């Protein structure tokens, strides 16, 4: 019999990164880890129809950024973003920190010296 190796752990350095990207002190680590697991479970249950493949949780300074990789993003977003706002509100009580929005896309403004 050969050695059994976890495929995610084996390929981690090759073509996949961690699903949670944050650092915490030892006193906060357990609470944040449980919070991550609850958030993932909630998202998978709430968005079954969307075909969620991966949930990435990043915690920059006192914020929480959740990225959902899905086969059908329109199911999660909904009409005019109404469903994603509802999901954000449902996730906020479970997390002490509100999920942050992605930074807005910057428009390419021309400087005043090129305007005519």
Short mmCIF file of N, CA, C and O in Angstrom, two decimals:
data_model
loop_
_atom_site.label_atom_id
_atom_site.label_comp_id
_atom_site.label_asym_id
_atom_site.label_seq_id
_atom_site.Cartn_x
_atom_site.Cartn_y
_atom_site.Cartn_z
N UNK A 1 0.83 -1.18 0.00
CA UNK A 1 0.00 0.00 0.00
C UNK A 1 0.88 1.24 0.00
O UNK A 1 1.86 1.31 0.72
N UNK A 2 0.48 2.20 -0.78
CA UNK A 2 1.21 3.46 -0.83
C UNK A 2 0.80 4.38 0.29
O UNK A 2 -0.15 4.12 1.04
N UNK A 3 1.50 5.48 0.40
CA UNK A 3 1.20 6.47 1.43
C UNK A 3 0.01 7.32 0.98
O UNK A 3 -0.06 7.75 -0.16
N UNK A 4 -0.90 7.55 1.88
CA UNK A 4 -2.06 8.37 1.58
C UNK A 4 -1.77 9.82 1.97
O UNK A 4 -1.42 10.10 3.10
N UNK A 5 -1.90 10.73 1.02
CA UNK A 5 -1.60 12.13 1.25
C UNK A 5 -2.84 12.96 0.91
O UNK A 5 -3.51 12.70 -0.08
N UNK A 6 -3.12 13.96 1.73
CA UNK A 6 -4.23 14.86 1.47
C UNK A 6 -3.93 15.66 0.20
O UNK A 6 -2.91 16.35 0.12
N UNK A 7 -4.80 15.60 -0.82
CA UNK A 7 -4.50 16.27 -2.09
C UNK A 7 -4.41 17.79 -1.99
O UNK A 7 -3.64 18.41 -2.71
N UNK A 8 -5.20 18.40 -1.09
CA UNK A 8 -5.13 19.86 -0.96
C UNK A 8 -3.79 20.25 -0.35
O UNK A 8 -3.12 21.16 -0.81
N UNK A 9 -3.36 19.56 0.69
CA UNK A 9 -2.09 19.87 1.33
C UNK A 9 -0.91 19.62 0.42
O UNK A 9 0.09 20.32 0.46
N UNK A 10 -1.02 18.60 -0.41
CA UNK A 10 0.09 18.27 -1.30
C UNK A 10 0.25 19.32 -2.40
O UNK A 10 1.35 19.67 -2.77
N UNK A 11 -0.86 19.84 -2.91
CA UNK A 11 -0.82 20.79 -4.02
C UNK A 11 -0.83 22.24 -3.57
O UNK A 11 -0.91 23.14 -4.39
N UNK A 12 -0.76 22.47 -2.28
CA UNK A 12 -0.90 23.82 -1.77
C UNK A 12 0.15 24.78 -2.33
O UNK A 12 -0.17 25.89 -2.72
N UNK A 13 1.36 24.36 -2.42
CA UNK A 13 2.42 25.22 -2.93
C UNK A 13 2.46 25.24 -4.45
O UNK A 13 3.01 26.13 -5.04
N UNK A 14 1.87 24.25 -5.08
CA UNK A 14 1.97 24.15 -6.53
C UNK A 14 0.96 25.06 -7.23
O UNK A 14 1.33 25.91 -8.02
N UNK A 15 -0.33 24.89 -6.95
CA UNK A 15 -1.31 25.65 -7.72
C UNK A 15 -2.50 26.13 -6.90
O UNK A 15 -3.51 26.46 -7.45
N UNK A 16 -2.37 26.15 -5.60
CA UNK A 16 -3.50 26.59 -4.78
C UNK A 16 -2.99 27.29 -3.53
O UNK A 16 -1.98 26.90 -2.97
N UNK A 17 -3.72 28.31 -3.11
CA UNK A 17 -3.33 29.03 -1.89
C UNK A 17 -4.30 28.66 -0.78
O UNK A 17 -5.25 27.91 -0.97
N UNK A 18 -4.11 29.24 0.37
CA UNK A 18 -4.96 28.98 1.52
C UNK A 18 -6.34 29.57 1.29
O UNK A 18 -6.51 30.56 0.59
N UNK A 19 -7.36 28.97 1.92
CA UNK A 19 -8.72 29.47 1.80
C UNK A 19 -9.00 30.59 2.79
O UNK A 19 -9.97 31.33 2.62
N UNK A 20 -8.22 30.70 3.83
CA UNK A 20 -8.34 31.81 4.78
C UNK A 20 -7.01 32.54 4.79
O UNK A 20 -5.96 31.92 4.95
N UNK A 21 -7.06 33.85 4.63
CA UNK A 21 -5.82 34.64 4.59
C UNK A 21 -5.88 35.69 5.67
O UNK A 21 -6.40 36.78 5.46
N UNK A 22 -5.38 35.35 6.85
CA UNK A 22 -5.34 36.30 7.95
C UNK A 22 -4.38 35.79 9.00
O UNK A 22 -4.01 34.62 9.02
N UNK A 23 -4.00 36.68 9.87
CA UNK A 23 -3.13 36.34 10.99
C UNK A 23 -3.78 36.87 12.25
O UNK A 23 -4.36 37.95 12.27
N UNK A 24 -3.70 36.08 13.32
CA UNK A 24 -4.26 36.51 14.60
C UNK A 24 -3.34 36.06 15.72
O UNK A 24 -2.62 35.07 15.59
N UNK A 25 -3.39 36.80 16.82
CA UNK A 25 -2.66 36.37 18.00
C UNK A 25 -3.30 35.11 18.55
O UNK A 25 -4.42 34.75 18.21
N UNK A 26 -2.58 34.44 19.45
CA UNK A 26 -3.06 33.17 19.96
C UNK A 26 -4.38 33.29 20.72
O UNK A 26 -5.20 32.38 20.71
N UNK A 27 -4.63 34.43 21.35
CA UNK A 27 -5.89 34.58 22.11
C UNK A 27 -7.10 34.74 21.20
O UNK A 27 -8.21 34.36 21.56
N UNK A 28 -6.94 35.29 20.00
CA UNK A 28 -8.05 35.50 19.08
C UNK A 28 -8.18 34.40 18.03
O UNK A 28 -9.20 34.32 17.35
N UNK A 29 -7.17 33.58 17.87
CA UNK A 29 -7.12 32.63 16.76
C UNK A 29 -8.31 31.66 16.77
O UNK A 29 -8.96 31.45 15.76
N UNK A 30 -8.61 31.07 17.91
CA UNK A 30 -9.69 30.08 17.99
C UNK A 30 -11.04 30.68 17.66
O UNK A 30 -11.84 30.07 16.93
N UNK A 31 -11.31 31.87 18.17
CA UNK A 31 -12.60 32.52 17.88
C UNK A 31 -12.74 32.85 16.40
O UNK A 31 -13.80 32.66 15.81
N UNK A 32 -11.66 33.36 15.80
CA UNK A 32 -11.72 33.71 14.38
C UNK A 32 -11.86 32.46 13.51
O UNK A 32 -12.55 32.48 12.49
N UNK A 33 -11.21 31.38 13.90
CA UNK A 33 -11.30 30.14 13.14
C UNK A 33 -12.73 29.59 13.17
O UNK A 33 -13.28 29.19 12.14
N UNK A 34 -13.35 29.58 14.35
CA UNK A 34 -14.74 29.13 14.45
C UNK A 34 -15.67 30.04 13.66
O UNK A 34 -16.62 29.57 13.01
N UNK A 35 -15.41 31.33 13.69
CA UNK A 35 -16.21 32.28 12.92
C UNK A 35 -16.10 31.99 11.43
O UNK A 35 -17.10 32.02 10.71
N UNK A 36 -14.89 31.70 10.96
CA UNK A 36 -14.68 31.36 9.55
C UNK A 36 -15.47 30.12 9.17
O UNK A 36 -16.12 30.06 8.12
N UNK A 37 -15.42 29.09 10.01
CA UNK A 37 -16.12 27.85 9.70
C UNK A 37 -17.63 28.05 9.66
O UNK A 37 -18.32 27.52 8.79
N UNK A 38 -18.16 28.86 10.59
CA UNK A 38 -19.59 29.15 10.59
C UNK A 38 -19.99 29.94 9.35
O UNK A 38 -21.05 29.69 8.75
N UNK A 39 -19.16 30.90 8.95
CA UNK A 39 -19.46 31.71 7.76
C UNK A 39 -19.46 30.84 6.51
O UNK A 39 -20.35 30.96 5.66
N UNK A 40 -18.47 29.95 6.39
CA UNK A 40 -18.41 29.06 5.22
C UNK A 40 -19.65 28.15 5.16
O UNK A 40 -20.25 27.96 4.10
N UNK A 41 -19.98 27.56 6.30
CA UNK A 41 -21.14 26.66 6.35
C UNK A 41 -22.42 27.42 5.99
O UNK A 41 -23.25 26.92 5.23
N UNK A 42 -22.58 28.62 6.52
CA UNK A 42 -23.76 29.44 6.22
C UNK A 42 -23.84 29.77 4.74
O UNK A 42 -24.91 29.66 4.12
N UNK A 43 -22.73 30.15 4.14
CA UNK A 43 -22.71 30.51 2.71
C UNK A 43 -23.04 29.30 1.85
O UNK A 43 -23.82 29.38 0.90
N UNK A 44 -22.47 28.14 2.19
CA UNK A 44 -22.75 26.93 1.41
C UNK A 44 -24.23 26.54 1.53
O UNK A 44 -24.84 26.09 0.55
N UNK A 45 -24.82 26.69 2.71
CA UNK A 45 -26.23 26.36 2.90
C UNK A 45 -27.13 27.39 2.21
O UNK A 45 -28.14 27.03 1.60
N UNK A 46 -26.80 28.66 2.33
CA UNK A 46 -27.63 29.74 1.78
C UNK A 46 -27.59 29.76 0.25
O UNK A 46 -28.58 30.11 -0.39
N UNK A 47 -26.48 29.39 -0.34
CA UNK A 47 -26.28 29.52 -1.79
C UNK A 47 -26.11 28.15 -2.45
O UNK A 47 -25.22 27.98 -3.30
N UNK A 48 -26.93 27.19 -2.10
CA UNK A 48 -26.81 25.85 -2.69
C UNK A 48 -27.04 25.88 -4.20
O UNK A 48 -26.36 25.18 -4.95
N UNK A 49 -28.01 26.67 -4.64
CA UNK A 49 -28.37 26.71 -6.06
C UNK A 49 -27.29 27.36 -6.93
O UNK A 49 -27.30 27.18 -8.14
N UNK A 50 -26.38 28.11 -6.32
CA UNK A 50 -25.39 28.85 -7.10
C UNK A 50 -24.16 28.00 -7.45
O UNK A 50 -23.35 28.41 -8.27
N UNK A 51 -24.00 26.85 -6.83
CA UNK A 51 -22.83 26.01 -7.12
C UNK A 51 -21.55 26.61 -6.58
O UNK A 51 -20.58 26.80 -7.32
N UNK A 52 -21.51 26.90 -5.30
CA UNK A 52 -20.34 27.51 -4.67
C UNK A 52 -19.21 26.48 -4.62
O UNK A 52 -19.38 25.38 -4.10
N UNK A 53 -18.06 26.84 -5.19
CA UNK A 53 -16.92 25.93 -5.17
C UNK A 53 -15.90 26.31 -4.12
O UNK A 53 -15.22 25.44 -3.58
N UNK A 54 -15.80 27.60 -3.82
CA UNK A 54 -14.75 28.03 -2.91
C UNK A 54 -15.17 29.33 -2.22
O UNK A 54 -15.77 30.20 -2.85
N UNK A 55 -14.84 29.44 -0.94
CA UNK A 55 -15.10 30.65 -0.18
C UNK A 55 -13.78 31.08 0.43
O UNK A 55 -13.17 30.34 1.20
N UNK A 56 -13.31 32.27 0.07
CA UNK A 56 -12.05 32.78 0.59
C UNK A 56 -12.35 33.91 1.57
O UNK A 56 -13.10 34.82 1.24
N UNK A 57 -11.77 33.82 2.76
CA UNK A 57 -12.00 34.82 3.80
C UNK A 57 -10.69 35.52 4.10
O UNK A 57 -9.70 34.87 4.46
N UNK A 58 -10.67 36.82 3.91
CA UNK A 58 -9.49 37.64 4.23
C UNK A 58 -9.88 38.60 5.34
O UNK A 58 -11.00 39.10 5.36
N UNK A 59 -8.98 38.84 6.23
CA UNK A 59 -9.24 39.76 7.33
C UNK A 59 -8.16 40.82 7.39
O UNK A 59 -7.20 40.69 8.14
N UNK A 60 -8.30 41.88 6.58
CA UNK A 60 -7.40 43.01 6.77
C UNK A 60 -7.74 43.71 8.08
O UNK A 60 -8.67 43.31 8.77
N UNK A 61 -7.06 44.72 8.43
CA UNK A 61 -7.18 45.37 9.73
C UNK A 61 -8.63 45.68 10.10
O UNK A 61 -9.26 46.55 9.50
N UNK A 62 -9.17 44.97 11.06
CA UNK A 62 -10.51 45.17 11.63
C UNK A 62 -11.62 45.13 10.59
O UNK A 62 -12.62 45.82 10.70
N UNK A 63 -11.48 44.32 9.56
CA UNK A 63 -12.50 44.14 8.54
C UNK A 63 -12.55 42.67 8.19
O UNK A 63 -11.72 41.89 8.62
N UNK A 64 -13.54 42.31 7.39
CA UNK A 64 -13.67 40.93 6.94
C UNK A 64 -14.08 40.96 5.47
O UNK A 64 -15.12 41.52 5.12
N UNK A 65 -13.28 40.40 4.60
CA UNK A 65 -13.57 40.38 3.16
C UNK A 65 -13.83 38.93 2.75
O UNK A 65 -12.98 38.07 2.94
N UNK A 66 -15.00 38.67 2.22
CA UNK A 66 -15.39 37.32 1.81
C UNK A 66 -15.51 37.29 0.30
O UNK A 66 -16.23 38.09 -0.30
N UNK A 67 -14.80 36.36 -0.34
CA UNK A 67 -14.85 36.18 -1.78
C UNK A 67 -15.46 34.82 -2.06
O UNK A 67 -14.98 33.82 -1.55
N UNK A 68 -16.52 34.80 -2.87
CA UNK A 68 -17.22 33.56 -3.17
C UNK A 68 -16.98 33.21 -4.63
O UNK A 68 -17.33 33.98 -5.52
N UNK A 69 -16.41 32.03 -4.86
CA UNK A 69 -16.23 31.52 -6.22
C UNK A 69 -17.40 30.60 -6.52
O UNK A 69 -17.61 29.61 -5.81
N UNK A 70 -18.15 30.92 -7.56
CA UNK A 70 -19.37 30.18 -7.84
C UNK A 70 -19.54 29.96 -9.33
O UNK A 70 -18.97 30.69 -10.15
N UNK A 71 -20.34 28.95 -9.66
CA UNK A 71 -20.62 28.66 -11.06
C UNK A 71 -21.68 29.61 -11.62
O UNK A 71 -21.68 29.93 -12.80
N UNK A 72 -22.59 30.07 -10.74
CA UNK A 72 -23.68 30.94 -11.18
C UNK A 72 -23.75 32.18 -10.29
O UNK A 72 -24.52 32.23 -9.34
N UNK A 73 -22.96 33.18 -10.58
CA UNK A 73 -22.94 34.37 -9.73
C UNK A 73 -24.23 35.17 -9.74
O UNK A 73 -24.56 35.85 -8.77
N UNK A 74 -25.00 35.08 -10.79
CA UNK A 74 -26.26 35.82 -10.86
C UNK A 74 -27.25 35.39 -9.80
O UNK A 74 -28.08 36.19 -9.35
N UNK A 75 -27.19 34.14 -9.38
CA UNK A 75 -28.08 33.65 -8.34
C UNK A 75 -27.76 34.32 -7.01
O UNK A 75 -28.65 34.66 -6.24
N UNK A 76 -26.49 34.53 -6.73
CA UNK A 76 -26.07 35.16 -5.48
C UNK A 76 -26.30 36.67 -5.53
O UNK A 76 -26.78 37.26 -4.56
N UNK A 77 -26.00 37.30 -6.65
CA UNK A 77 -26.10 38.75 -6.75
C UNK A 77 -27.56 39.20 -6.80
O UNK A 77 -27.95 40.14 -6.12
N UNK A 78 -28.39 38.54 -7.58
CA UNK A 78 -29.80 38.91 -7.68
C UNK A 78 -30.00 40.14 -8.54
O UNK A 78 -29.07 40.70 -9.11
N UNK A 79 -31.25 40.59 -8.58
CA UNK A 79 -31.57 41.77 -9.40
C UNK A 79 -31.05 43.02 -8.72
O UNK A 79 -31.38 43.30 -7.57
N UNK A 80 -30.27 43.77 -9.44
CA UNK A 80 -29.68 45.03 -8.97
C UNK A 80 -28.92 44.87 -7.65
O UNK A 80 -28.85 45.79 -6.85
N UNK A 81 -28.37 43.69 -7.40
CA UNK A 81 -27.55 43.49 -6.20
C UNK A 81 -28.34 43.35 -4.92
O UNK A 81 -27.77 43.45 -3.83
N UNK A 82 -29.63 43.09 -5.00
CA UNK A 82 -30.46 43.01 -3.79
C UNK A 82 -30.13 41.77 -2.96
O UNK A 82 -30.07 41.85 -1.73
N UNK A 83 -29.90 40.64 -3.62
CA UNK A 83 -29.64 39.40 -2.88
C UNK A 83 -28.28 39.44 -2.19
O UNK A 83 -28.12 38.91 -1.09
N UNK A 84 -27.29 40.05 -2.82
CA UNK A 84 -25.96 40.12 -2.20
C UNK A 84 -25.98 41.03 -0.98
O UNK A 84 -25.30 40.77 0.02
N UNK A 85 -26.80 42.08 -1.03
CA UNK A 85 -26.93 42.96 0.13
C UNK A 85 -27.61 42.21 1.28
O UNK A 85 -27.24 42.37 2.44
N UNK A 86 -28.60 41.39 0.96
CA UNK A 86 -29.27 40.59 1.98
C UNK A 86 -28.32 39.58 2.60
O UNK A 86 -28.32 39.37 3.82
N UNK A 87 -27.49 38.95 1.77
CA UNK A 87 -26.49 38.01 2.29
C UNK A 87 -25.48 38.72 3.16
O UNK A 87 -25.08 38.21 4.22
N UNK A 88 -25.08 39.93 2.77
CA UNK A 88 -24.13 40.71 3.57
C UNK A 88 -24.73 41.04 4.94
O UNK A 88 -24.06 40.95 5.96
N UNK A 89 -26.01 41.40 4.97
CA UNK A 89 -26.66 41.72 6.24
C UNK A 89 -26.81 40.49 7.12
O UNK A 89 -26.71 40.58 8.34
N UNK A 90 -27.05 39.33 6.51
CA UNK A 90 -27.16 38.10 7.29
C UNK A 90 -25.81 37.66 7.86
O UNK A 90 -25.74 37.08 8.93
N UNK A 91 -24.74 37.94 7.13
CA UNK A 91 -23.40 37.56 7.59
C UNK A 91 -22.88 38.50 8.67
O UNK A 91 -22.06 38.09 9.49
N UNK A 92 -23.31 39.73 8.69
CA UNK A 92 -22.78 40.72 9.62
C UNK A 92 -23.00 40.35 11.09
O UNK A 92 -22.07 40.45 11.88
N UNK A 93 -24.17 39.86 11.52
CA UNK A 93 -24.32 39.52 12.94
C UNK A 93 -23.42 38.37 13.38
O UNK A 93 -22.97 38.33 14.52
N UNK A 94 -23.14 37.41 12.48
CA UNK A 94 -22.29 36.29 12.88
C UNK A 94 -20.84 36.74 13.04
O UNK A 94 -20.09 36.19 13.83
N UNK A 95 -20.46 37.75 12.31
CA UNK A 95 -19.12 38.31 12.42
C UNK A 95 -19.21 39.63 13.16
O UNK A 95 -20.11 40.41 12.96
N UNK A 96 -18.28 39.86 14.04
CA UNK A 96 -18.27 41.13 14.76
C UNK A 96 -17.94 42.27 13.82
O UNK A 96 -18.26 43.41 14.05
N UNK A 97 -17.23 41.97 12.75
CA UNK A 97 -16.80 42.99 11.80
C UNK A 97 -17.67 42.90 10.56
O UNK A 97 -17.91 41.81 10.06
N UNK A 98 -18.16 44.00 10.04
CA UNK A 98 -18.97 43.93 8.81
C UNK A 98 -18.10 43.54 7.62
O UNK A 98 -16.94 43.95 7.52
N UNK A 99 -18.64 42.73 6.70
CA UNK A 99 -17.86 42.39 5.50
C UNK A 99 -17.61 43.63 4.67
O UNK A 99 -18.52 44.44 4.46
N UNK A 100 -16.40 43.80 4.21
CA UNK A 100 -16.07 45.00 3.45
C UNK A 100 -16.41 44.79 1.98
O UNK A 100 -16.38 43.68 1.47
N UNK A 101 -16.70 45.88 1.32
CA UNK A 101 -16.97 45.83 -0.11
C UNK A 101 -15.66 45.89 -0.86
O UNK A 101 -14.69 46.47 -0.38
N UNK A 102 -15.62 45.33 -2.06
CA UNK A 102 -14.40 45.47 -2.85
C UNK A 102 -14.18 46.93 -3.21
O UNK A 102 -15.14 47.70 -3.30
N UNK A 103 -12.94 47.34 -3.40
CA UNK A 103 -12.69 48.74 -3.74
C UNK A 103 -13.33 49.09 -5.08
O UNK A 103 -13.37 48.27 -5.98
N UNK A 104 -13.85 50.30 -5.22
CA UNK A 104 -14.50 50.67 -6.48
C UNK A 104 -13.49 50.76 -7.61
O UNK A 104 -12.32 51.08 -7.40
N UNK A 105 -13.97 50.46 -8.80
CA UNK A 105 -13.10 50.55 -9.97
C UNK A 105 -12.79 52.01 -10.24
O UNK A 105 -13.68 52.87 -10.23
N UNK A 106 -11.54 52.29 -10.47
CA UNK A 106 -11.13 53.67 -10.72
C UNK A 106 -11.39 54.03 -12.17
O UNK A 106 -11.10 53.28 -13.09
N UNK A 107 -11.94 55.19 -12.37
CA UNK A 107 -12.13 55.65 -13.74
C UNK A 107 -10.85 56.33 -14.20
O UNK A 107 -10.12 56.94 -13.41
N UNK A 108 -10.61 56.23 -15.47
CA UNK A 108 -9.39 56.82 -16.01
C UNK A 108 -9.66 58.28 -16.35
O UNK A 108 -10.24 58.62 -17.37
N UNK A 109 -9.26 59.13 -15.45
CA UNK A 109 -9.44 60.57 -15.68
C UNK A 109 -8.17 61.13 -16.28
O UNK A 109 -7.08 60.80 -15.86
N UNK A 110 -8.37 61.99 -17.20
CA UNK A 110 -7.21 62.63 -17.82
C UNK A 110 -6.89 63.86 -17.02
O UNK A 110 -7.76 64.54 -16.48
N UNK A 111 -5.64 64.16 -16.94
CA UNK A 111 -5.25 65.35 -16.18
C UNK A 111 -5.66 66.60 -16.95
O UNK A 111 -5.93 66.57 -18.14
N UNK A 112 -5.69 67.71 -16.26
CA UNK A 112 -6.19 68.96 -16.85
C UNK A 112 -5.30 69.48 -17.96
O UNK A 112 -5.75 70.24 -18.80
N UNK A 113 -4.04 69.09 -17.98
CA UNK A 113 -3.15 69.63 -19.01
C UNK A 113 -3.46 69.04 -20.39
O UNK A 113 -3.09 69.62 -21.40
N UNK A 114 -4.17 67.89 -20.44
CA UNK A 114 -4.48 67.28 -21.73
C UNK A 114 -5.87 67.66 -22.24
O UNK A 114 -6.21 67.35 -23.34
N UNK A 115 -6.66 68.33 -21.44
CA UNK A 115 -8.00 68.69 -21.85
C UNK A 115 -7.96 69.92 -22.75
O UNK A 115 -7.14 70.80 -22.60
N UNK A 116 -8.90 69.96 -23.62
CA UNK A 116 -8.98 71.11 -24.53
C UNK A 116 -10.34 71.67 -24.55
O UNK A 116 -11.31 71.14 -24.33
#
